[in-house]
XYZ file of C-alpha atoms in Angstrom:
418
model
C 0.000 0.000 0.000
C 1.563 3.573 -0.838
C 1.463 6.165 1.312
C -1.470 8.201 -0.694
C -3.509 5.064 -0.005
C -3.036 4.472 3.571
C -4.047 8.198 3.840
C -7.079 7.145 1.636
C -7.856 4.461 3.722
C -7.826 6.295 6.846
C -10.054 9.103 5.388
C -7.692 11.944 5.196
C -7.997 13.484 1.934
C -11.298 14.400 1.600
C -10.628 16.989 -1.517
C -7.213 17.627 -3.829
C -6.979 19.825 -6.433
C -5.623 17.288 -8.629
C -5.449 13.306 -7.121
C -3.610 12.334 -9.789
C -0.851 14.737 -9.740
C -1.245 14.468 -5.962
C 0.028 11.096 -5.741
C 2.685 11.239 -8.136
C 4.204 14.153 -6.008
C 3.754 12.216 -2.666
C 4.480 8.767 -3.970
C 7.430 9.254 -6.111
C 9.406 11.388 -3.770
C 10.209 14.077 -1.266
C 8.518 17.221 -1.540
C 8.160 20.081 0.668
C 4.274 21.030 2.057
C 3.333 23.574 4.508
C 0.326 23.875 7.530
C -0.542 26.565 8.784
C -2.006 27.463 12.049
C -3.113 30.586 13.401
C -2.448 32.240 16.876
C -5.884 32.675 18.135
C -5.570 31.090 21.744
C -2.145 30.662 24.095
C -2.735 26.846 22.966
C -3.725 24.782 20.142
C -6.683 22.283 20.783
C -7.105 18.531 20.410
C -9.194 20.512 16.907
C -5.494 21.095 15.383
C -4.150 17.466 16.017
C -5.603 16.418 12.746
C -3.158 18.938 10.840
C -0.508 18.363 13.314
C -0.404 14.572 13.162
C -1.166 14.489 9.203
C 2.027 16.632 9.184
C 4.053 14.502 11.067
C 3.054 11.519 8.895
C 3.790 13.531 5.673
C 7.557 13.762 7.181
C 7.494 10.673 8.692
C 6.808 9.537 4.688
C 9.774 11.729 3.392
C 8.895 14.968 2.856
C 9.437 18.387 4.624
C 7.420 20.209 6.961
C 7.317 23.667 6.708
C 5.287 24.591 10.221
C 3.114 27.771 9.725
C 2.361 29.856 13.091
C 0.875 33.164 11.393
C 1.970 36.335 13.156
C 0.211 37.966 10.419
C -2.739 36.286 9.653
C -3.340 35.766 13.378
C -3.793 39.568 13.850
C -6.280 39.762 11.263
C -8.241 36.263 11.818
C -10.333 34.146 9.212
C -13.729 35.189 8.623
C -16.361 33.196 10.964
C -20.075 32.421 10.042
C -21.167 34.384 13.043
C -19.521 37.513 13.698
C -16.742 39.309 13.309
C -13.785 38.383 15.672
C -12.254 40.447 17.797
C -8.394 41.445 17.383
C -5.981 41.004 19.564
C -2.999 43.146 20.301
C 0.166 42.457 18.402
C 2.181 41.558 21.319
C -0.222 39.253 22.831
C -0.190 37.263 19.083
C 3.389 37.437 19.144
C 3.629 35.655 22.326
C 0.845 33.147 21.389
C 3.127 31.864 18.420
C 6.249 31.283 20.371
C 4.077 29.297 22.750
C 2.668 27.091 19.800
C 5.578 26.447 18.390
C 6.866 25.227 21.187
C 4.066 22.919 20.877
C 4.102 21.852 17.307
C 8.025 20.716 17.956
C 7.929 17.349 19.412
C 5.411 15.826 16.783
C 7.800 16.685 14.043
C 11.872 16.218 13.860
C 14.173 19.181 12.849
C 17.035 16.830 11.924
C 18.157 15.246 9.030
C 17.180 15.574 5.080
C 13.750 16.230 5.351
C 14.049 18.652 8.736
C 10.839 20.647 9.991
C 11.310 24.656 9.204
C 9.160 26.423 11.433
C 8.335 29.594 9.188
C 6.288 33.003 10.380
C 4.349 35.103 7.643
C 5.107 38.123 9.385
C 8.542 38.047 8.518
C 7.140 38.797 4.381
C 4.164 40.228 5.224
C 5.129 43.093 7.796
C 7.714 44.678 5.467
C 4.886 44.427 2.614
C 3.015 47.897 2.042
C -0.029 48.656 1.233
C 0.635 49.638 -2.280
C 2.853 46.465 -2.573
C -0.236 44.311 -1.525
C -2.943 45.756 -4.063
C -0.583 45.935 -6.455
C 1.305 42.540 -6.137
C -1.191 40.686 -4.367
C -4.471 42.121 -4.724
C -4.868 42.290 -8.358
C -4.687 38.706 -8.983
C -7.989 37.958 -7.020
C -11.413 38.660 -8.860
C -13.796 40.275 -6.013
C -16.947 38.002 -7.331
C -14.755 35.074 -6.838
C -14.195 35.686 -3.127
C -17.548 37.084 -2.266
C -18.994 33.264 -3.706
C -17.062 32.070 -0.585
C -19.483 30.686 1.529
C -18.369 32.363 4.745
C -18.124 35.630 2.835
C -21.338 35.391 1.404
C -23.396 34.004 4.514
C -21.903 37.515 5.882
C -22.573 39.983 3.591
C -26.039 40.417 5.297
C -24.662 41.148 8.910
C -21.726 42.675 7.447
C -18.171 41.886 7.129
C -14.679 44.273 6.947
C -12.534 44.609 4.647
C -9.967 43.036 7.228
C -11.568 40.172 7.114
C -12.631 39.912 3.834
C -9.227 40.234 2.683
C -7.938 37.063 5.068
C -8.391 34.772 1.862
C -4.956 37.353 0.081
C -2.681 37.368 3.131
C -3.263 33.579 3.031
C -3.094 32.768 -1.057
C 0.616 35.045 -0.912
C 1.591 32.771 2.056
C 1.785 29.604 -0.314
C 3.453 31.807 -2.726
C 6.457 33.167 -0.439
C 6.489 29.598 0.285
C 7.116 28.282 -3.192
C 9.415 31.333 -3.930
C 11.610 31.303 -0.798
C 11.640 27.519 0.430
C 10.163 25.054 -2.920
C 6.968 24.527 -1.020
C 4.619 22.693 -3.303
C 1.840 21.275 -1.229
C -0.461 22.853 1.140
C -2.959 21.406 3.532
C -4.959 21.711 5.518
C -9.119 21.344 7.598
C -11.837 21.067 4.759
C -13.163 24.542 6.114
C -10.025 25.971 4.707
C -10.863 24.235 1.089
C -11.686 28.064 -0.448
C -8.769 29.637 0.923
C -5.835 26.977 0.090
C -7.219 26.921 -3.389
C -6.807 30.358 -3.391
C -3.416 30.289 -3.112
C -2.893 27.437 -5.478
C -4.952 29.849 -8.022
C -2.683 32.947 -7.344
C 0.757 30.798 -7.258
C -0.176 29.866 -11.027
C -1.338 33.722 -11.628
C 1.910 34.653 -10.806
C 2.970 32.678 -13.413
C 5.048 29.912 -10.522
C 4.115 26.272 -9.648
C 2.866 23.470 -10.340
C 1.291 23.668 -6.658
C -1.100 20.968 -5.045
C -3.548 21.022 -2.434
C -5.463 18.527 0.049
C -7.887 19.125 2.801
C -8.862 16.900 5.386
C -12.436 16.364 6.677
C -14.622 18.184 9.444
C -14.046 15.547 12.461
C -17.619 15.944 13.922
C -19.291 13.156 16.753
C -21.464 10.328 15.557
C -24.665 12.581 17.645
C -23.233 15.973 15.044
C -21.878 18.049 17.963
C -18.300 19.616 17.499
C -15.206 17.727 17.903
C -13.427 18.904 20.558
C -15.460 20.498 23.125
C -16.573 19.423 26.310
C -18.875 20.829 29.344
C -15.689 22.615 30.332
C -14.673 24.537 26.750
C -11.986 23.273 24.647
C -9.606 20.718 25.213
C -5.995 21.527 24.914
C -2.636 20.624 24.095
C -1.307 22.591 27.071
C -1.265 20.733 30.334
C -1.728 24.233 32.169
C -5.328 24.321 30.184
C -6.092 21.052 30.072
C -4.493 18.295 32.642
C -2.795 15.224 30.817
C -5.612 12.660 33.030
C -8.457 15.284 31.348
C -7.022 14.887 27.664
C -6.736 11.036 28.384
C -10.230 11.337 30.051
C -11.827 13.321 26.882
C -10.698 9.944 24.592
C -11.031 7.301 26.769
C -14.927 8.802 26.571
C -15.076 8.134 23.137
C -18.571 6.948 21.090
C -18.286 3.771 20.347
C -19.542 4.983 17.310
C -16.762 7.174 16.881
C -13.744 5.866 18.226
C -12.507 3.586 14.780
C -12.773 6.666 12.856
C -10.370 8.529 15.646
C -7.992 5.771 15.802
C -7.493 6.108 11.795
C -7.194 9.924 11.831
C -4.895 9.951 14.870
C -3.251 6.632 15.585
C -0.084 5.852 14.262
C -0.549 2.226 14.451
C -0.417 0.373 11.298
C -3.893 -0.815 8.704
C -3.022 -4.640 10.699
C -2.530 -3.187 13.860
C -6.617 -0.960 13.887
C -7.840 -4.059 11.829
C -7.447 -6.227 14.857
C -7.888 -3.602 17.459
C -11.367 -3.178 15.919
C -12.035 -6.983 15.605
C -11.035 -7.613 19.422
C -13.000 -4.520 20.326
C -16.533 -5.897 18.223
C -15.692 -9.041 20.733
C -15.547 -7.594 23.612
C -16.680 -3.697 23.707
C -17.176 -3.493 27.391
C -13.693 -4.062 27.716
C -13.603 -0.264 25.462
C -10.033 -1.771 24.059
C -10.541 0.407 21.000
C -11.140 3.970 23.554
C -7.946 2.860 25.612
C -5.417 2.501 23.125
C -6.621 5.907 21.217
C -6.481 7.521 24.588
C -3.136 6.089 26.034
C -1.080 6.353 22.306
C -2.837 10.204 22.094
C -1.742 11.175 25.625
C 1.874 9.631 25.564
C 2.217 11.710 21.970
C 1.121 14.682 23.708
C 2.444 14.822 26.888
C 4.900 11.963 26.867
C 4.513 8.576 28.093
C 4.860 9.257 31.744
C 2.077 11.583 32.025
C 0.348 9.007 29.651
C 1.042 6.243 32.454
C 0.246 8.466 35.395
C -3.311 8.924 33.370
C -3.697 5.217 32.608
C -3.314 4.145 36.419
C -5.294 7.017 38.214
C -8.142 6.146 36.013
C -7.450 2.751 37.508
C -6.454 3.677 41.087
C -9.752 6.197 41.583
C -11.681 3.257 41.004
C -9.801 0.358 43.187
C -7.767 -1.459 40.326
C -4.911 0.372 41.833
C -2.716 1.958 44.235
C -3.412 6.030 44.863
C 0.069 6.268 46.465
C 1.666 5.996 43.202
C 0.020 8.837 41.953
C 1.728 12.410 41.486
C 0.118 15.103 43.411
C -0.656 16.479 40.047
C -2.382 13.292 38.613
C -4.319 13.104 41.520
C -5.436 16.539 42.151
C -6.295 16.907 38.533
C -8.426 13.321 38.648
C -10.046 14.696 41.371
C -10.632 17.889 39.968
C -12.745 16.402 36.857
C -14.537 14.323 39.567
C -15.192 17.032 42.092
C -13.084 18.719 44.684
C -14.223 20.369 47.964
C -11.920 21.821 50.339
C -12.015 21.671 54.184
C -10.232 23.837 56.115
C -8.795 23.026 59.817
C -9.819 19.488 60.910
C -11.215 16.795 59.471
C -15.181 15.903 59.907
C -15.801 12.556 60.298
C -16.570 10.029 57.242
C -20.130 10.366 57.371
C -20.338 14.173 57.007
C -17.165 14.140 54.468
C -19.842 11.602 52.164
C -23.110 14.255 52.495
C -20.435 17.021 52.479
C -18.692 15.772 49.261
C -22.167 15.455 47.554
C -22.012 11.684 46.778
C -24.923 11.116 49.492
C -28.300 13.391 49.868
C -28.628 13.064 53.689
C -26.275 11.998 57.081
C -29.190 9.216 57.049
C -27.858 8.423 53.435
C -24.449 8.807 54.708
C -24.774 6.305 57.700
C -26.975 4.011 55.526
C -24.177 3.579 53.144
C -21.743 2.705 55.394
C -23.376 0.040 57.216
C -24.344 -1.407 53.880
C -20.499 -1.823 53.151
C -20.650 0.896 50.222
C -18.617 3.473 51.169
C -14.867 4.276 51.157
C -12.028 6.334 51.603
C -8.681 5.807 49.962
C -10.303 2.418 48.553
C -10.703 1.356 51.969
C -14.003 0.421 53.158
C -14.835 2.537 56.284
C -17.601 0.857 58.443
C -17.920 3.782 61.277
C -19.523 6.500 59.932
C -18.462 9.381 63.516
C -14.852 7.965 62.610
C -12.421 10.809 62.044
C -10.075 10.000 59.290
C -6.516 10.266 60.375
C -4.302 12.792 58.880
C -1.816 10.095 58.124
C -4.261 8.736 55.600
C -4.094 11.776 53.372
C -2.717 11.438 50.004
C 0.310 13.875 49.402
C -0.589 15.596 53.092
C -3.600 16.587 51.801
C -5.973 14.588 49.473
C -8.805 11.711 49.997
C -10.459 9.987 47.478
C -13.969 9.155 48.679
C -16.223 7.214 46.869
C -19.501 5.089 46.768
C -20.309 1.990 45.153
C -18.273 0.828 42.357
C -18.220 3.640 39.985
C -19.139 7.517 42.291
C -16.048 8.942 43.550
C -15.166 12.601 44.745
C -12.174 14.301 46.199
C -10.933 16.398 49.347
C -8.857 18.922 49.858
C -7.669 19.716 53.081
C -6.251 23.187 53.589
C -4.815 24.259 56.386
């Protein structure tokens, strides 16, 4: 199988400009492609890991990554169907692209033939002026071509600026610097981006350069059509500070059953073979979720390394009694705890009964007591049977933590500050 047709076969081309031409360039040898990703957020989301993981399997293939954080573009933003987005300062954006391409490094390799360039378009587009742009840049584009854009047109009722409207140029001249300055003959990128990329392939050949190419990958939506990505708490990101390692393992290991095949050929690395069986093993035995457990633990280790990815693998374990809490980090734990629910007591200690009602995993102190006596209550995995007991403090986790829960599957977290 060639490389075009395991990306095929996972679903990641979902438009080219040409799929002929497109394979000959990927199959026959090493070219150079960019992605590009705008500075809108301090982070990039688990949205961007299907550009940032096609990339690294486009260099892992051969050819060269040319990594796109836009300190231009991200000052100006790409039009939305809703509004019009708000712009942030310069220096904030500046800082935001550092900090994502500090994250975009480890999934690609800066060493050797085919080495990763990380490349800025404010380094071309800041010098540019305005007379330069119309005259170099904006006379190539024919206005009732852009304004059949969707986005554009959806927004010429409510209004849209120029700014805006003129996203689609800065973009089309990146992919022409590109060509010019580094050989870059392939851009990719999210199917919503489809009008834009072929924008630039348009204005390369206008400018009389190329041949170009161009692939987009599909909209990664849920089986029940909500967004990819989002959760009761916002966004899930790639930076640990935003999003804990055990709540990115968490947000996979809760994959649809419906959905999780699909994930693990977008994002896995693992081989046709390899997802083959995984899904054959998983159709046998799907409470056993093997499918949601390998996408989570090979996701998180890629992400945050495979320490964090083990620390994930046994708290999710551990909370629930297939495990030992000691040998979690005070990070892992606090941050389980945190997705579970965390309540702080300050001074001493209540006893076990009102840490249950207080905690919220009983109604009632009757609930509370009934539980215990029943044998369904515990602290640190330990079943307590007196419900006026006062835990000790040498039972706290780290000094400070207990994991309480109820039943099998109920748990919740304390705090103690003193």
């Amino acid at each position: 199988m060639t490389f075009v047709d395991d990306l095929q076969w996972r679903g990641l081309i979902q438009d080219s400009t040409d799929p002929d031409e497109l394979r000959k360039a990927l199959d026959d040898g090493s070219i150079t492609f960019y992605v590009g990703f705008d500075p809108t957020a301090a982070s990039l989301h688990v949205g961007h890991l299907m550009q940032v993981l096609t990339a690294s399997r486009l260099q892992r293939a051969g050819h060269r990554p040319l990594l796109l954080v836009g300190g231009a573009t991200g000052q100006i933003g790409d039009p939305r169907e809703s509004a019009e987005r708000t712009l942030n300062p310069p220096e904030v954006v500046e800082a935001w692209v550092l900090r994502i391409r500090e994250q975009l490094a480890p999934f690609v390799t800066y060493d050797g033939e085919n080495a990763a360039i990380p490349v800025n378009n404010l380094d071309w587009t800041g010098p540019m002026s305005v007379i330069e742009f119309l005259r170099d840049v904006g006379k190539h584009f024919p206005v009732n071509k852009m304004l059949a854009r969707d986005v554009v047109r959806n927004r010429l009722e409510s209004g849209i600026s120029f700014t805006e409207f003129s996203y689609q140029l800065l973009q089309a001249n990146d992919f022409y610097q590109l060509h010019v300055r580094n050989g870059c003959s392939l851009q990719f990128g999210g199917s919503d981006q489809w009008g834009n990329i072929t924008a630039g392939v348009d204005f390369v050949r206008r400018r009389g350069a190329g041949p170009v190419h161009a692939f987009v990958t599909p909209l990664v939506l849920k089986a029940d059509g909500t967004k990819f990505g989002k959760t009761e708490g916002g966004a899930v990101w790639l930076d640990p500070a935003m999003t804990s390692p055990y709540a990115f393992y968490q947000f996979w290991i809760n994959s649809d059953d419906r959905d999780v095949s699909r994930y693990l050929k977008y994002f896995s690395f693992k081989s046709r073979e390899e997802l083959e069986e995984l899904e054959k093993a998983t159709a046998e035995r799907p409470q056993a979720r093997l499918a949601q457990r390998a996408l989570a633990e090979e996701l998180t280790a890629l992400v945050h390394g495979a320490e964090e990815a083990r620390q994930a693998v046994a708290a999710s374990q551990a909370l629930f009694g297939r495990g030992s809490l000691e040998e979690l980090s005070a990070e892992t734990l606090r941050a389980a705890l945190s997705e579970a629910g965390l309540f702080t007591v300050r001074g001493e200690l209540p006893p076990a009964g009102a840490l249950l009602k207080e905690s919220g995993l009983v109604a009632s102190a009757n609930e509370a007591r009934r539980t215990i006596t029943e044998g369904g209550a515990y602290v640190n995995n330990e079943r307590i049977t007196d419900g006026e007991a006062v835990i000790p403090e040498s039972a706290l986790l780290h000094g400070r933590f207990l994991v309480l829960r109820r039943g099998k599957r109920t748990f919740a977290g304390v705090e103690i500050v003193k």
